[in-house]
């Protein structure tokens, strides 16, 4: 046999890099699934009292939230146009889907994130407009 036809002996170090890469990719995928799943679970809107926090794209103007609230038969009850997060009162069973169809990036539960995003009804928006409180 010629020396070039011989198969080199097996060494674990030759496959360690491949196994490390597979392990790293697996850990990253598991982490992403966990984070996305927890975020979905914790931030999903409940529709309690018909209130939703709606996040619009950064380039959207304040007027866009009023157009959206009209499109879904709702009312704006909290403003924070610096973060493009607004508190809406919508009395529909398909409010989340309707808000997404109207152009909302995110629809969140106000009890969980409303105070963080600064769109609670007691606060004034950066535009200085005092929001109306809904009545039933």
GROMACS .gro file of C-alpha atoms in nm:
model
  136
    1UNK     CA    1   0.000   0.000   0.000
    2UNK     CA    2   0.111   0.348  -0.073
    3UNK     CA    3   0.122   0.605   0.209
    4UNK     CA    4  -0.142   0.826   0.042
    5UNK     CA    5  -0.402   0.547   0.038
    6UNK     CA    6  -0.395   0.498   0.412
    7UNK     CA    7  -0.680   0.639   0.618
    8UNK     CA    8  -0.559   0.854   0.906
    9UNK     CA    9  -0.650   0.726   1.253
   10UNK     CA   10  -0.971   0.854   1.414
   11UNK     CA   11  -0.928   1.141   1.658
   12UNK     CA   12  -1.203   1.297   1.865
   13UNK     CA   13  -1.059   1.643   1.821
   14UNK     CA   14  -1.140   1.619   1.448
   15UNK     CA   15  -1.516   1.620   1.517
   16UNK     CA   16  -1.532   1.833   1.831
   17UNK     CA   17  -1.579   2.158   1.636
   18UNK     CA   18  -1.875   2.016   1.447
   19UNK     CA   19  -2.042   1.891   1.764
   20UNK     CA   20  -1.980   2.222   1.939
   21UNK     CA   21  -2.144   2.408   1.651
   22UNK     CA   22  -2.451   2.181   1.656
   23UNK     CA   23  -2.477   2.220   2.033
   24UNK     CA   24  -2.446   2.599   2.011
   25UNK     CA   25  -2.712   2.623   1.740
   26UNK     CA   26  -2.941   2.397   1.946
   27UNK     CA   27  -2.899   2.612   2.256
   28UNK     CA   28  -2.968   2.932   2.057
   29UNK     CA   29  -3.284   2.787   1.900
   30UNK     CA   30  -3.410   2.660   2.237
   31UNK     CA   31  -3.344   3.002   2.392
   32UNK     CA   32  -3.531   3.184   2.115
   33UNK     CA   33  -3.828   2.947   2.142
   34UNK     CA   34  -3.836   3.000   2.519
   35UNK     CA   35  -3.811   3.380   2.495
   36UNK     CA   36  -4.071   3.410   2.219
   37UNK     CA   37  -4.304   3.169   2.399
   38UNK     CA   38  -4.277   3.354   2.730
   39UNK     CA   39  -4.322   3.692   2.563
   40UNK     CA   40  -4.629   3.562   2.381
   41UNK     CA   41  -4.769   3.423   2.704
   42UNK     CA   42  -4.693   3.723   2.923
   43UNK     CA   43  -4.771   4.007   2.682
   44UNK     CA   44  -5.073   3.868   2.497
   45UNK     CA   45  -5.374   4.098   2.532
   46UNK     CA   46  -5.658   3.973   2.747
   47UNK     CA   47  -5.912   4.231   2.634
   48UNK     CA   48  -6.007   4.298   2.994
   49UNK     CA   49  -6.235   4.602   3.006
   50UNK     CA   50  -6.191   4.634   2.629
   51UNK     CA   51  -5.854   4.806   2.666
   52UNK     CA   52  -5.547   4.740   2.452
   53UNK     CA   53  -5.203   4.895   2.420
   54UNK     CA   54  -5.131   4.946   2.050
   55UNK     CA   55  -4.776   5.004   1.926
   56UNK     CA   56  -4.743   5.167   1.585
   57UNK     CA   57  -4.438   5.188   1.359
   58UNK     CA   58  -4.185   5.456   1.459
   59UNK     CA   59  -4.258   5.667   1.151
   60UNK     CA   60  -4.635   5.680   1.214
   61UNK     CA   61  -4.778   6.018   1.311
   62UNK     CA   62  -5.019   6.075   1.600
   63UNK     CA   63  -5.309   6.116   1.359
   64UNK     CA   64  -5.267   5.753   1.254
   65UNK     CA   65  -5.389   5.624   1.593
   66UNK     CA   66  -5.710   5.825   1.559
   67UNK     CA   67  -5.765   5.684   1.209
   68UNK     CA   68  -5.705   5.335   1.346
   69UNK     CA   69  -5.943   5.383   1.638
   70UNK     CA   70  -6.213   5.499   1.400
   71UNK     CA   71  -6.152   5.197   1.176
   72UNK     CA   72  -6.208   4.954   1.465
   73UNK     CA   73  -6.488   5.157   1.631
   74UNK     CA   74  -6.271   5.236   1.932
   75UNK     CA   75  -6.156   5.536   2.134
   76UNK     CA   76  -5.812   5.659   2.230
   77UNK     CA   77  -5.786   5.680   2.609
   78UNK     CA   78  -5.411   5.714   2.656
   79UNK     CA   79  -5.139   5.876   2.449
   80UNK     CA   80  -4.763   5.857   2.436
   81UNK     CA   81  -4.655   5.966   2.093
   82UNK     CA   82  -4.285   5.952   2.179
   83UNK     CA   83  -4.294   5.572   2.193
   84UNK     CA   84  -4.586   5.537   1.947
   85UNK     CA   85  -4.774   5.337   2.211
   86UNK     CA   86  -5.139   5.419   2.267
   87UNK     CA   87  -5.412   5.292   2.494
   88UNK     CA   88  -5.732   5.212   2.305
   89UNK     CA   89  -6.078   5.115   2.418
   90UNK     CA   90  -6.230   4.874   2.167
   91UNK     CA   91  -6.553   4.686   2.229
   92UNK     CA   92  -6.522   4.407   1.970
   93UNK     CA   93  -6.470   4.035   2.004
   94UNK     CA   94  -6.210   4.041   1.724
   95UNK     CA   95  -6.034   4.357   1.843
   96UNK     CA   96  -5.679   4.217   1.827
   97UNK     CA   97  -5.718   4.095   1.468
   98UNK     CA   98  -5.891   4.418   1.366
   99UNK     CA   99  -5.611   4.628   1.515
  100UNK     CA  100  -5.347   4.425   1.334
  101UNK     CA  101  -5.539   4.461   1.007
  102UNK     CA  102  -5.561   4.836   1.067
  103UNK     CA  103  -5.181   4.862   1.092
  104UNK     CA  104  -5.078   4.798   1.453
  105UNK     CA  105  -4.734   4.645   1.498
  106UNK     CA  106  -4.809   4.508   1.843
  107UNK     CA  107  -5.124   4.475   2.051
  108UNK     CA  108  -5.045   4.422   2.419
  109UNK     CA  109  -5.221   4.393   2.752
  110UNK     CA  110  -5.232   4.735   2.924
  111UNK     CA  111  -5.221   4.585   3.274
  112UNK     CA  112  -4.880   4.437   3.198
  113UNK     CA  113  -4.707   4.700   2.985
  114UNK     CA  114  -4.921   5.015   2.990
  115UNK     CA  115  -4.729   5.186   3.269
  116UNK     CA  116  -4.393   5.088   3.122
  117UNK     CA  117  -4.476   5.242   2.785
  118UNK     CA  118  -4.624   5.551   2.949
  119UNK     CA  119  -4.966   5.536   2.787
  120UNK     CA  120  -5.181   5.510   3.097
  121UNK     CA  121  -5.499   5.720   3.086
  122UNK     CA  122  -5.395   5.951   3.370
  123UNK     CA  123  -5.087   6.072   3.182
  124UNK     CA  124  -5.085   6.339   2.918
  125UNK     CA  125  -4.922   6.254   2.589
  126UNK     CA  126  -4.628   6.454   2.461
  127UNK     CA  127  -4.879   6.640   2.243
  128UNK     CA  128  -5.043   6.778   2.560
  129UNK     CA  129  -5.381   6.622   2.484
  130UNK     CA  130  -5.571   6.500   2.788
  131UNK     CA  131  -5.725   6.164   2.686
  132UNK     CA  132  -6.094   6.092   2.733
  133UNK     CA  133  -6.189   5.818   2.976
  134UNK     CA  134  -6.440   5.572   2.829
  135UNK     CA  135  -6.783   5.534   2.980
  136UNK     CA  136  -6.998   5.228   2.953
   0.00000   0.00000   0.00000
